[in-house]
N, CA and C atoms as an extended XYZ file, in Angstrom:
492
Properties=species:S:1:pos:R:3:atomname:S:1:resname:S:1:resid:I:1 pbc="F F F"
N        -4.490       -3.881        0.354 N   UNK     1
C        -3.788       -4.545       -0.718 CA  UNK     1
C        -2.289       -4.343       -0.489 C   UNK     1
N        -1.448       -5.282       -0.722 N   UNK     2
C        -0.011       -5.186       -0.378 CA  UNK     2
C         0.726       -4.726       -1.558 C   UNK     2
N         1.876       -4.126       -1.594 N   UNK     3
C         2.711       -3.741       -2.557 CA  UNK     3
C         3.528       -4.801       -2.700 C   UNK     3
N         3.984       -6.062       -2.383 N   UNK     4
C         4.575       -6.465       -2.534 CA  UNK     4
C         4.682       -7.267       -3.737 C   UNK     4
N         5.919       -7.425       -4.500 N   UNK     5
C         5.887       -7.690       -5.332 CA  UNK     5
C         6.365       -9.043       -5.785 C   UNK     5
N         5.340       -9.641       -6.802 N   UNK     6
C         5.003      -11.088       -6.543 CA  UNK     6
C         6.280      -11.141       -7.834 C   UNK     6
N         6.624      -12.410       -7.820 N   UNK     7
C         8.394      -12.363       -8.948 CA  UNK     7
C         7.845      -13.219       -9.796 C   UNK     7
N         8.012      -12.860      -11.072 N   UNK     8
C         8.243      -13.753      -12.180 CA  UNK     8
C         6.728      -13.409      -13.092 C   UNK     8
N         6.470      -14.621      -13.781 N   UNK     9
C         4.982      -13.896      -14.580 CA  UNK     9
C         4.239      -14.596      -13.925 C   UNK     9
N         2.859      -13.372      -13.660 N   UNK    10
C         1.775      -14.128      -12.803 CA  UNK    10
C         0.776      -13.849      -14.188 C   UNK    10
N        -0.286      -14.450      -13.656 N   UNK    11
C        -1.545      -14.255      -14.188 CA  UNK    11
C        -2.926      -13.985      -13.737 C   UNK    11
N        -4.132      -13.012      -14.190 N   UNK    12
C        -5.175      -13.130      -12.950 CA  UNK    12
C        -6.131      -14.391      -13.214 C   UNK    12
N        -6.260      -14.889      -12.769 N   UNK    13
C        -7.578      -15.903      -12.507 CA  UNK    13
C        -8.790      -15.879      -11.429 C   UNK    13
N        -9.538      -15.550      -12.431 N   UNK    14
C       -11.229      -15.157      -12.387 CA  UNK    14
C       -12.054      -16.091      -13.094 C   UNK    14
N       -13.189      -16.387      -12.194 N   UNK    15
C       -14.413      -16.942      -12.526 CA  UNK    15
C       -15.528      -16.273      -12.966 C   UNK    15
N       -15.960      -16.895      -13.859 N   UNK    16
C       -17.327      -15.909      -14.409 CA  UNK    16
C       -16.768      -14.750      -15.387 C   UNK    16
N       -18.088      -13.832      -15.120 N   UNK    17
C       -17.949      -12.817      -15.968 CA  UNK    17
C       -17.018      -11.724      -14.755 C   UNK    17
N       -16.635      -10.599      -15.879 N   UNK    18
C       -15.452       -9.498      -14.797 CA  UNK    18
C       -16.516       -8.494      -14.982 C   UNK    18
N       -16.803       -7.346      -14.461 N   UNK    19
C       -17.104       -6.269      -14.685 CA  UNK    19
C       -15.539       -5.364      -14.455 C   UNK    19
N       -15.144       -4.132      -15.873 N   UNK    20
C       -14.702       -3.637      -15.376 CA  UNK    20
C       -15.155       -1.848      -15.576 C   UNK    20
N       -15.178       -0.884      -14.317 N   UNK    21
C       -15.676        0.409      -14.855 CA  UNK    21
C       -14.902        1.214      -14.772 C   UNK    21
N       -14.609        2.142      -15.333 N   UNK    22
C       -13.499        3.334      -15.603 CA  UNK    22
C       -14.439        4.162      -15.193 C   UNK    22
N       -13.911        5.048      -14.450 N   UNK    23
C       -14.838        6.696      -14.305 CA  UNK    23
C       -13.731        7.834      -13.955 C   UNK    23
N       -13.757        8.781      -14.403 N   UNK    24
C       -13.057       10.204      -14.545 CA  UNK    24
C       -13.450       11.169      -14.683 C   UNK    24
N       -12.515       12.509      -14.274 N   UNK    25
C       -12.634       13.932      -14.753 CA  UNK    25
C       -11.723       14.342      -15.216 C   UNK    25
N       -12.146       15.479      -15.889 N   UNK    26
C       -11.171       15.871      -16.901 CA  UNK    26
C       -11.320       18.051      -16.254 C   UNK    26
N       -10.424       18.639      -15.583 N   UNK    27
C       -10.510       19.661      -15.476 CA  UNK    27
C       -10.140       20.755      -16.841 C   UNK    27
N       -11.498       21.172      -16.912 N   UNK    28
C       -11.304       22.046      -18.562 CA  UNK    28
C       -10.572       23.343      -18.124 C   UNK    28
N       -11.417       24.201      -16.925 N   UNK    29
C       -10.810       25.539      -16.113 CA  UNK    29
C       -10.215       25.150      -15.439 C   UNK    29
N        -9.375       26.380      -14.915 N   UNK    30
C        -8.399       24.874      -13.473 CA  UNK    30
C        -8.796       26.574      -12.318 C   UNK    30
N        -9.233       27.395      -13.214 N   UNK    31
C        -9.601       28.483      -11.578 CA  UNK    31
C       -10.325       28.423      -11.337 C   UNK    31
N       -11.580       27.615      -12.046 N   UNK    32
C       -12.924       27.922      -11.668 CA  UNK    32
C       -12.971       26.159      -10.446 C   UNK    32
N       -12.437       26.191       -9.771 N   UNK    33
C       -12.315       25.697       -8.450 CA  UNK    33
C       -13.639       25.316       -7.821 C   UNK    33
N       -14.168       25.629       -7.651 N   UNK    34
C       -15.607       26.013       -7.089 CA  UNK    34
C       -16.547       24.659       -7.672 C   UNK    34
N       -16.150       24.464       -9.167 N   UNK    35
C       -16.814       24.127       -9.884 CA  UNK    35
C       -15.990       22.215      -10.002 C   UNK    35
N       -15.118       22.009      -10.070 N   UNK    36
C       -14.052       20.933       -9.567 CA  UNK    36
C       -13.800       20.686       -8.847 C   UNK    36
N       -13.926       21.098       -7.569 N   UNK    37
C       -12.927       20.614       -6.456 CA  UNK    37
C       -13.917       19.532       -5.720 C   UNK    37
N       -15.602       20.032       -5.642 N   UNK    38
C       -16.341       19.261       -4.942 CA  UNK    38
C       -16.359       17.978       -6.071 C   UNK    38
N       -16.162       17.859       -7.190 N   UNK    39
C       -15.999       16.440       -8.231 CA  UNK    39
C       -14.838       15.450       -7.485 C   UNK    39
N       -13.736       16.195       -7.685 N   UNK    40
C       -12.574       15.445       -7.176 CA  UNK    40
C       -12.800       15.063       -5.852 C   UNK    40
N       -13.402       15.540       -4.672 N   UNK    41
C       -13.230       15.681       -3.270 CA  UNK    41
C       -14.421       14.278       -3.536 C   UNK    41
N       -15.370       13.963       -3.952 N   UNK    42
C       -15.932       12.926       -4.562 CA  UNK    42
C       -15.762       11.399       -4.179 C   UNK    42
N       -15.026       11.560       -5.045 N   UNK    43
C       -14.253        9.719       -5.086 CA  UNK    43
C       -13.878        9.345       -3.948 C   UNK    43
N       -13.019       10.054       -3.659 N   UNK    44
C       -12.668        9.310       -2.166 CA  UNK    44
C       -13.803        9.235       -1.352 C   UNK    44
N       -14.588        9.693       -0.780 N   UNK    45
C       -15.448        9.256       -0.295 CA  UNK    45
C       -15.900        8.202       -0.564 C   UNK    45
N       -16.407        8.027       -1.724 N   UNK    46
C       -17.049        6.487       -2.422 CA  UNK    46
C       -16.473        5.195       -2.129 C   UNK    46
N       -14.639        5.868       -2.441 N   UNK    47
C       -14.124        4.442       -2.387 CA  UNK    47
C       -14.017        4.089       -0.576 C   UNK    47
N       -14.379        5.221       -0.402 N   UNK    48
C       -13.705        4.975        1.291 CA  UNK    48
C       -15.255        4.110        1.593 C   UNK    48
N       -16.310        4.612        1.388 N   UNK    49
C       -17.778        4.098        1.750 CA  UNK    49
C       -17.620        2.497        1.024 C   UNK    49
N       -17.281        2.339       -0.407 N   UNK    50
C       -17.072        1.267       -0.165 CA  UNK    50
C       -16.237       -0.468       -0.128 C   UNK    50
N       -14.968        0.484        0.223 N   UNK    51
C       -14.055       -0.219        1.027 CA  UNK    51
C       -14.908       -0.646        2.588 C   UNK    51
N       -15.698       -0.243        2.846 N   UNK    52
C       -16.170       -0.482        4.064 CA  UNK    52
C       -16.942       -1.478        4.264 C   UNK    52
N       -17.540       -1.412        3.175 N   UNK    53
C       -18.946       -2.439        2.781 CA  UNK    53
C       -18.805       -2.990        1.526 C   UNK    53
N       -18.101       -4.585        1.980 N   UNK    54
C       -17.605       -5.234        0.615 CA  UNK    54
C       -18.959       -5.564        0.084 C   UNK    54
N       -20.158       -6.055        0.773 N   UNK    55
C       -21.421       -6.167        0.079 CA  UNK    55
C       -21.669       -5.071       -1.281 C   UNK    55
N       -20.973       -3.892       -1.097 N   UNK    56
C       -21.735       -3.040       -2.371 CA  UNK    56
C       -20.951       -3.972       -3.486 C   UNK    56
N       -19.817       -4.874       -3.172 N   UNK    57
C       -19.923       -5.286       -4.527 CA  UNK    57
C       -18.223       -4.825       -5.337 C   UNK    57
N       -17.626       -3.629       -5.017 N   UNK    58
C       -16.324       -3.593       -5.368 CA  UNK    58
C       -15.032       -4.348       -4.969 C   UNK    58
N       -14.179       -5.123       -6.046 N   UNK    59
C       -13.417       -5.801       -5.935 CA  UNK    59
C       -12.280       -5.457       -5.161 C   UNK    59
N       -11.785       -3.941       -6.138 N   UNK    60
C       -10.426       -3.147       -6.452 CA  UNK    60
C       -10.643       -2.420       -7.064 C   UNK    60
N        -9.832       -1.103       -6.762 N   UNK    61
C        -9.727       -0.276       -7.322 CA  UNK    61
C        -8.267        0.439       -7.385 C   UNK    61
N        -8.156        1.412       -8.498 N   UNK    62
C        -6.909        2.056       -8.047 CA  UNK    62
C        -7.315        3.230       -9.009 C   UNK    62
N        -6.675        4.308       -8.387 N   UNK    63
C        -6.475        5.658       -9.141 CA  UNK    63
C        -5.226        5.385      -10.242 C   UNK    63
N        -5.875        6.823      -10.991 N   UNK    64
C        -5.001        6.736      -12.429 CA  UNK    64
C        -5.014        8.210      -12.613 C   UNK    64
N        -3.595        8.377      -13.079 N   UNK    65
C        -3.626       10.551      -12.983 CA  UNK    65
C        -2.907       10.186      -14.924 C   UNK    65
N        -3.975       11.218      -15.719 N   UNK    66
C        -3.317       11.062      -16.903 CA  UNK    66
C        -2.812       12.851      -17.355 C   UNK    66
N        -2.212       13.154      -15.991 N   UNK    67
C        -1.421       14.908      -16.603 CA  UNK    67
C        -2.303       15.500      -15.466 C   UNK    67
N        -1.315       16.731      -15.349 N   UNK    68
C        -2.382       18.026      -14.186 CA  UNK    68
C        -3.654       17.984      -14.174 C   UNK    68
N        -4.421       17.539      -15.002 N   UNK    69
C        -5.959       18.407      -15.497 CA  UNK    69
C        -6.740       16.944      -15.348 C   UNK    69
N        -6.318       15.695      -15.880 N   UNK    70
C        -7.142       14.448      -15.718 CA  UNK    70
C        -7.017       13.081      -14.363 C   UNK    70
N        -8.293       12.792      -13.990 N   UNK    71
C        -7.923       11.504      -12.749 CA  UNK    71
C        -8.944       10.691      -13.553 C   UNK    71
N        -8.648        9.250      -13.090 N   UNK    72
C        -9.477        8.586      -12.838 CA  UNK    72
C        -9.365        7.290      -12.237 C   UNK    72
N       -10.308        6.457      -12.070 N   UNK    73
C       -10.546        5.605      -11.287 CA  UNK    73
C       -10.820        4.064      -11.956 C   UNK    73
N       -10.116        3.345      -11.882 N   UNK    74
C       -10.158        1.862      -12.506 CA  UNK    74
C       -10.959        1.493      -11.547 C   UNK    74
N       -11.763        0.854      -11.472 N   UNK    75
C       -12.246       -0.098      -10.723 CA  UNK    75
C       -12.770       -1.375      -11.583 C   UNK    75
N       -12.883       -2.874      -10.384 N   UNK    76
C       -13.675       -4.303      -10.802 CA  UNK    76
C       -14.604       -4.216       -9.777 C   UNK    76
N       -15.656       -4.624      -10.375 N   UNK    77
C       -16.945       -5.133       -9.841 CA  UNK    77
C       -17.652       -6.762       -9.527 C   UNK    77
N       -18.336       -7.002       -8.917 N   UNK    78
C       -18.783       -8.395       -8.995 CA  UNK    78
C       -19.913       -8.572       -9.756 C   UNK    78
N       -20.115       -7.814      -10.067 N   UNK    79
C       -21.610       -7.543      -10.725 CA  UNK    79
C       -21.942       -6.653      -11.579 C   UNK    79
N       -22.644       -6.372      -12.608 N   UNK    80
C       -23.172       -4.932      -13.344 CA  UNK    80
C       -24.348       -4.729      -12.255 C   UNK    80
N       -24.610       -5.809      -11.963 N   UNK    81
C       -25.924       -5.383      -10.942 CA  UNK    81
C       -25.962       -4.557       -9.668 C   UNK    81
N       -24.547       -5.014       -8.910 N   UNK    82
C       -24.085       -4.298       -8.034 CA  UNK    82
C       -23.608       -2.828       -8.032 C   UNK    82
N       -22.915       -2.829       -9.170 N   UNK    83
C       -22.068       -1.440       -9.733 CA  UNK    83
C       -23.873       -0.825       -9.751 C   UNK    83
N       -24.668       -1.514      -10.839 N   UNK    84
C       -26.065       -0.343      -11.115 CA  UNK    84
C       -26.544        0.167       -9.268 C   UNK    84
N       -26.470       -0.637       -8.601 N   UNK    85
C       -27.355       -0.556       -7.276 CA  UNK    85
C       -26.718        0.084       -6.600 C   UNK    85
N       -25.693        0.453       -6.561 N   UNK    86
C       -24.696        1.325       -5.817 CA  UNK    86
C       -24.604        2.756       -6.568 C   UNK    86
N       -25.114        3.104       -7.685 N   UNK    87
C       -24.530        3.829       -8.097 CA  UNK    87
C       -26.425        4.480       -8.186 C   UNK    87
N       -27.533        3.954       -7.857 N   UNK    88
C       -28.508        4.605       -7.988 CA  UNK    88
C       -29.047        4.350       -6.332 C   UNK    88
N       -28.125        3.993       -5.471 N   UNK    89
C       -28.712        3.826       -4.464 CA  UNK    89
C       -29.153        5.835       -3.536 C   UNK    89
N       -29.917        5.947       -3.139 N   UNK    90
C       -29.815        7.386       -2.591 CA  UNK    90
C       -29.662        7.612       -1.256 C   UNK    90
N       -29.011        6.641       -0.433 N   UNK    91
C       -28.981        6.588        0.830 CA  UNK    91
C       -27.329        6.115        1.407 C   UNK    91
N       -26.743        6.256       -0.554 N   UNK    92
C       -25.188        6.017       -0.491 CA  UNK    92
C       -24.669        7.455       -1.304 C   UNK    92
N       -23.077        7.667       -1.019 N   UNK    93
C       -22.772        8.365       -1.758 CA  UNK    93
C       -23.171        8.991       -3.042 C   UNK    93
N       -23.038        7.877       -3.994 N   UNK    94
C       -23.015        7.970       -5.269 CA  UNK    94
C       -24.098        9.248       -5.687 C   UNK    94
N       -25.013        8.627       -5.433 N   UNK    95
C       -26.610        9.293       -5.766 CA  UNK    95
C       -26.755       10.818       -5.563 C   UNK    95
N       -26.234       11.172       -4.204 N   UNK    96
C       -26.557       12.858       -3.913 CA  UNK    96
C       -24.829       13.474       -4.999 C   UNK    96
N       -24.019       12.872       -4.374 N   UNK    97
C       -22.681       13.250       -5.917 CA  UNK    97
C       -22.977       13.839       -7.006 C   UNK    97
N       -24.149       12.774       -7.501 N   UNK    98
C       -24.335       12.904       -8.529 CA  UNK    98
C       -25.070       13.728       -9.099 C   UNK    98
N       -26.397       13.737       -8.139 N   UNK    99
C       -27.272       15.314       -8.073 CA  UNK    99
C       -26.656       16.659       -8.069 C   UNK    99
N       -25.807       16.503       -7.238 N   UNK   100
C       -24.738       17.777       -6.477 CA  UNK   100
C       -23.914       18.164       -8.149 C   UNK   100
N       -23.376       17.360       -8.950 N   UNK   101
C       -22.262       17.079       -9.978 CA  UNK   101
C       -23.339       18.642      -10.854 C   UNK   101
N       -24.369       17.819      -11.022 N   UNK   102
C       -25.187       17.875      -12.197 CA  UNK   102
C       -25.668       19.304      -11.816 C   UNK   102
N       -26.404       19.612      -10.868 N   UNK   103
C       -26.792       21.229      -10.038 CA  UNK   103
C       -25.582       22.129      -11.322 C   UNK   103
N       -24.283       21.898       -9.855 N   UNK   104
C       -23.476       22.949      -10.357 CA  UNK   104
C       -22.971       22.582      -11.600 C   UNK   104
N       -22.911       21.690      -12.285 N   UNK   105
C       -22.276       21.467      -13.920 CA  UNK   105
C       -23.014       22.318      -14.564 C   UNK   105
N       -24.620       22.917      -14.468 N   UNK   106
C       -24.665       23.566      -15.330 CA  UNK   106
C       -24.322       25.146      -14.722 C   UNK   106
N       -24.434       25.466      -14.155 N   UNK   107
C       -23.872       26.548      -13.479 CA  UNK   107
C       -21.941       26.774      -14.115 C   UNK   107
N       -21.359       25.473      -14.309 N   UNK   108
C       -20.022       25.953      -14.407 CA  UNK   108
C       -19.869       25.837      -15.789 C   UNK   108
N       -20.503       25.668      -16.440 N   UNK   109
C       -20.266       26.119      -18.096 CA  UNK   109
C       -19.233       25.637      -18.403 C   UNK   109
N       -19.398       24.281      -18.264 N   UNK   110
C       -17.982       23.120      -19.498 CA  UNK   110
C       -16.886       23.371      -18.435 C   UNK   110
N       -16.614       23.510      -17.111 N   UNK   111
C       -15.480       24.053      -16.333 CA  UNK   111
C       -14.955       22.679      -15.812 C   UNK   111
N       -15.415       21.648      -15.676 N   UNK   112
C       -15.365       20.224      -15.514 CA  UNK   112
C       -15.666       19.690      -15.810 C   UNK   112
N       -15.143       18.117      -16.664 N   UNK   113
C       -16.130       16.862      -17.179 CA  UNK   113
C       -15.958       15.828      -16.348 C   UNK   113
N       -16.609       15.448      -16.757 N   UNK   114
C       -16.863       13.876      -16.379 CA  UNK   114
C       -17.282       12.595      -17.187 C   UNK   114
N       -16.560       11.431      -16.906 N   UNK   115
C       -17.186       10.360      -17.981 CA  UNK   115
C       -16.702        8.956      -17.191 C   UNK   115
N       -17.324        7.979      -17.796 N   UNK   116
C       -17.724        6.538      -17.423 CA  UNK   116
C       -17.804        5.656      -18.529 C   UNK   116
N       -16.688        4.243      -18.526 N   UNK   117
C       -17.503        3.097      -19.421 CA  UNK   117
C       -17.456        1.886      -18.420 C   UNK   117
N       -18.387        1.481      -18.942 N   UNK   118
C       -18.528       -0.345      -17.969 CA  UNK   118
C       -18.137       -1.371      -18.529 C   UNK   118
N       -17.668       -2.001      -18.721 N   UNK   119
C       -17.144       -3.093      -19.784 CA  UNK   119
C       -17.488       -4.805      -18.892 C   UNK   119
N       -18.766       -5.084      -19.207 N   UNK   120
C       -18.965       -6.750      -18.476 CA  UNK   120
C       -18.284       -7.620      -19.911 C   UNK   120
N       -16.959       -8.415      -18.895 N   UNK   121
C       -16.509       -9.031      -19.874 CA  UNK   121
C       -16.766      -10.590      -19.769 C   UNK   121
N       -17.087      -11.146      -20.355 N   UNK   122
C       -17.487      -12.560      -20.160 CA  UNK   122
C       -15.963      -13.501      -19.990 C   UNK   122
N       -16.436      -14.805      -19.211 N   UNK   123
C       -15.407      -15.770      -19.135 CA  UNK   123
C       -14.847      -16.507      -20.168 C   UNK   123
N       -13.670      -16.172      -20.340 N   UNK   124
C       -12.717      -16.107      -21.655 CA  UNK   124
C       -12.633      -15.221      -22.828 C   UNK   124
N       -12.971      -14.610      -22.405 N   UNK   125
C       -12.520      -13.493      -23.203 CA  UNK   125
C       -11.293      -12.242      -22.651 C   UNK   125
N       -11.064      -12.414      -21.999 N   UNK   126
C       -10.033      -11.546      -20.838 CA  UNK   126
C        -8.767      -12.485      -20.941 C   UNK   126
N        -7.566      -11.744      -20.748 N   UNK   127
C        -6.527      -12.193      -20.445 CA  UNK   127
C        -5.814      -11.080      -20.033 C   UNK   127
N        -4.377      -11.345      -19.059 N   UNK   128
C        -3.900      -10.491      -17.867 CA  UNK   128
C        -2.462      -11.351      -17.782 C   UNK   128
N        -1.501      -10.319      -18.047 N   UNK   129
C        -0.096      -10.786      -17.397 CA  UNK   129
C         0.796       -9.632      -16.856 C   UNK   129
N         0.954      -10.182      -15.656 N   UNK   130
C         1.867       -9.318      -14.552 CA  UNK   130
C         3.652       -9.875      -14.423 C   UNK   130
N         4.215       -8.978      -14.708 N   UNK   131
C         5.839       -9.666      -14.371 CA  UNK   131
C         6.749       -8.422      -13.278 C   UNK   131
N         6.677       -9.059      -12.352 N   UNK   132
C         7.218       -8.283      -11.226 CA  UNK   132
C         6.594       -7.379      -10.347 C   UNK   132
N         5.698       -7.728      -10.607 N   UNK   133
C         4.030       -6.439      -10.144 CA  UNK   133
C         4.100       -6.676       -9.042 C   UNK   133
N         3.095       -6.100       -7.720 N   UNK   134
C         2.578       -6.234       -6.990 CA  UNK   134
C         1.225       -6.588       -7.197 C   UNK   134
N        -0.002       -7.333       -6.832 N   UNK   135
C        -0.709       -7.563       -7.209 CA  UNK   135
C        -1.924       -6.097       -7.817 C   UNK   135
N        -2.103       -6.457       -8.836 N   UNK   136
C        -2.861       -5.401       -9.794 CA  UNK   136
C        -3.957       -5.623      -10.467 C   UNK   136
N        -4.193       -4.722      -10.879 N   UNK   137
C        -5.692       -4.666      -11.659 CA  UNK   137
C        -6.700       -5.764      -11.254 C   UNK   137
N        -7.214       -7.052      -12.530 N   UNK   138
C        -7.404       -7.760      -12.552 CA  UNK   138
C        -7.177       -9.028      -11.454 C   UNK   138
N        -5.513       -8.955      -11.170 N   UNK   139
C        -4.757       -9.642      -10.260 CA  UNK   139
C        -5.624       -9.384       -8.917 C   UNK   139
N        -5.423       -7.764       -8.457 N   UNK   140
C        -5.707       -7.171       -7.453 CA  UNK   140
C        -7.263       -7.551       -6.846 C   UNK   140
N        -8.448       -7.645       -7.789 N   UNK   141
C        -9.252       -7.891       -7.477 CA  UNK   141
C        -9.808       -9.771       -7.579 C   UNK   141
N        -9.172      -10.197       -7.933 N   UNK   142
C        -9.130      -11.827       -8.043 CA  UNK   142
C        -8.123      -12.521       -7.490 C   UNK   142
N        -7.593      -13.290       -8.271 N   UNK   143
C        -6.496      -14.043       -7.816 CA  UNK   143
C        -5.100      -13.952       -8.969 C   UNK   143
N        -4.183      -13.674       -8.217 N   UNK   144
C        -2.362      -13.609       -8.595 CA  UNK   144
C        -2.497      -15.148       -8.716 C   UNK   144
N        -1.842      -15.702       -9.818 N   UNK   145
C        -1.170      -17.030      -10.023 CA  UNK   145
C        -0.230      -17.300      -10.726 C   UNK   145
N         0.544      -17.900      -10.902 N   UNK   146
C         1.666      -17.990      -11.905 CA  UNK   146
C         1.189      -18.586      -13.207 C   UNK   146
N         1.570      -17.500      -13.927 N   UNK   147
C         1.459      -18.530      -15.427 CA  UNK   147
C         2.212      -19.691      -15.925 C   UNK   147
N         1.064      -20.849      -16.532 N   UNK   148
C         1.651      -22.243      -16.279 CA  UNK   148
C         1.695      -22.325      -17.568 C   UNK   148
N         2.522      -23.565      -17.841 N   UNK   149
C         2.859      -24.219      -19.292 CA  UNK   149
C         1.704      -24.512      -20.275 C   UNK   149
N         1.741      -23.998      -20.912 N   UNK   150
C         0.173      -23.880      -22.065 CA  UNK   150
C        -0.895      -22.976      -21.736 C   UNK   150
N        -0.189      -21.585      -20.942 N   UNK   151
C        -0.684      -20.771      -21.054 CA  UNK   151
C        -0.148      -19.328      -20.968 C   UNK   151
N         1.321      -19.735      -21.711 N   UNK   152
C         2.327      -18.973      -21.375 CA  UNK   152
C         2.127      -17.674      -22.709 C   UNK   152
N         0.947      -17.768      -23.308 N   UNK   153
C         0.736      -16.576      -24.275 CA  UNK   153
C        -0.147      -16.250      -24.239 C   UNK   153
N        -0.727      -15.017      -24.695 N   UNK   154
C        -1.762      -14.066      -24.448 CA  UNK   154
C        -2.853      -14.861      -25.244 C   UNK   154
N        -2.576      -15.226      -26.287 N   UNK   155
C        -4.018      -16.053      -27.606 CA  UNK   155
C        -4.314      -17.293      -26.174 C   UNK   155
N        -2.944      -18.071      -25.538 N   UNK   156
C        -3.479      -19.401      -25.047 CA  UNK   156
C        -4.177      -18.993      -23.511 C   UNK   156
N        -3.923      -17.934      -23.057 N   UNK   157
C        -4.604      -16.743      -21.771 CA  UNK   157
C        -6.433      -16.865      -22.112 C   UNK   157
N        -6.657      -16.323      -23.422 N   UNK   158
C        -7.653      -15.572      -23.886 CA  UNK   158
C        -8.747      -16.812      -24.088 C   UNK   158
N        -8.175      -17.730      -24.353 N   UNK   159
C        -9.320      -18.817      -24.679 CA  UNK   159
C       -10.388      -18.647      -25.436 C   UNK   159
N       -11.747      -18.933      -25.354 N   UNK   160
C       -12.663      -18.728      -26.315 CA  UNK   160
C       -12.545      -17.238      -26.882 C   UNK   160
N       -12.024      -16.489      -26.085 N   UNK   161
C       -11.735      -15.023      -26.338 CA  UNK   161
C       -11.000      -14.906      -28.039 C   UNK   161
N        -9.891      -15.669      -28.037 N   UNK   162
C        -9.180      -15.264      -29.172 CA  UNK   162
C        -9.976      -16.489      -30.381 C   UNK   162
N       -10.923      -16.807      -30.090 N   UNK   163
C       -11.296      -17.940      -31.133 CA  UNK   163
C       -12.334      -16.791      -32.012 C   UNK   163
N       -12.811      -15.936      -31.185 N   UNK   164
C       -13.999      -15.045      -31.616 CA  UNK   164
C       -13.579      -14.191      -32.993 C   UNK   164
């Protein structure tokens, strides 16, 4: 993905439905190491496995640091179906992670969390504006376009979205 930064207001344009999933940790101990570090050491793997293999289905992603103690991970999907199949597959990352997470989580007594939401958003109901960005989020995993005349506001973006 390029940093470069696209000028003026863009907009993302997507077909269909979006999947989008958030997943994070939250370090409660920060010595009990042992118990965190294999969480964090985690992700990258995943995204690296699948950056490799656009078939599993991920659009984009980007990390998100909210203070010393919290990360997480934005990602878009093409699918809930894909995100589910990747994430119960046992011959991919995800699956032994997750075994591995769960082992030592109870062993570390609240010393790390973890959490996840999925949000499948249907077509028109989403809206997205970028001004001076490099391509992002939404953008990042679809398409950057410029926002055009009669759709230069978030209600006229949102479409059936803001009628709801």
């Amino acid at each position: 993905m390029s940093d470069a930064v696209l000028r003026g207001r863009m907009t993302a344009e997507a077909e269909g439905d979006v999947v989008v999933f958030l997943i994070g940790m939250r370090i409660n101990r920060f010595r009990a190491v042992r118990a965190w570090l294999p969480v964090f050491r985690a992700m990258p793997r995943m995204m690296r496995e699948l950056a490799a293999e656009p078939a599993h289905g991920l659009l984009a992603h980007r990390v998100l640091l909210s203070g010393p103690r919290e990360f997480a991970v934005l990602q878009y999907w093409e699918s809930t179906g894909k995100l589910l199949s990747y994430a119960s597959a046992g011959d991919l990352e995800h699956r032994p992670a997750w075994a591995a997470f769960n082992r030592r989580a109870r062993a570390a007594d609240g010393a790390v969390g973890i959490w996840h939401e999925t949000y499948a958003v249907p077509a028109g109901f989403r809206e997205a504006v970028y001004v001076d960005m490099p391509r992002y989020g939404l953008a990042a995993a679809h398409q950057a376009v410029p926002v055009r005349s009669g759709r230069d506001r978030a209600v006229q973006r949102l479409g059936a979205g803001a009628e709801a």
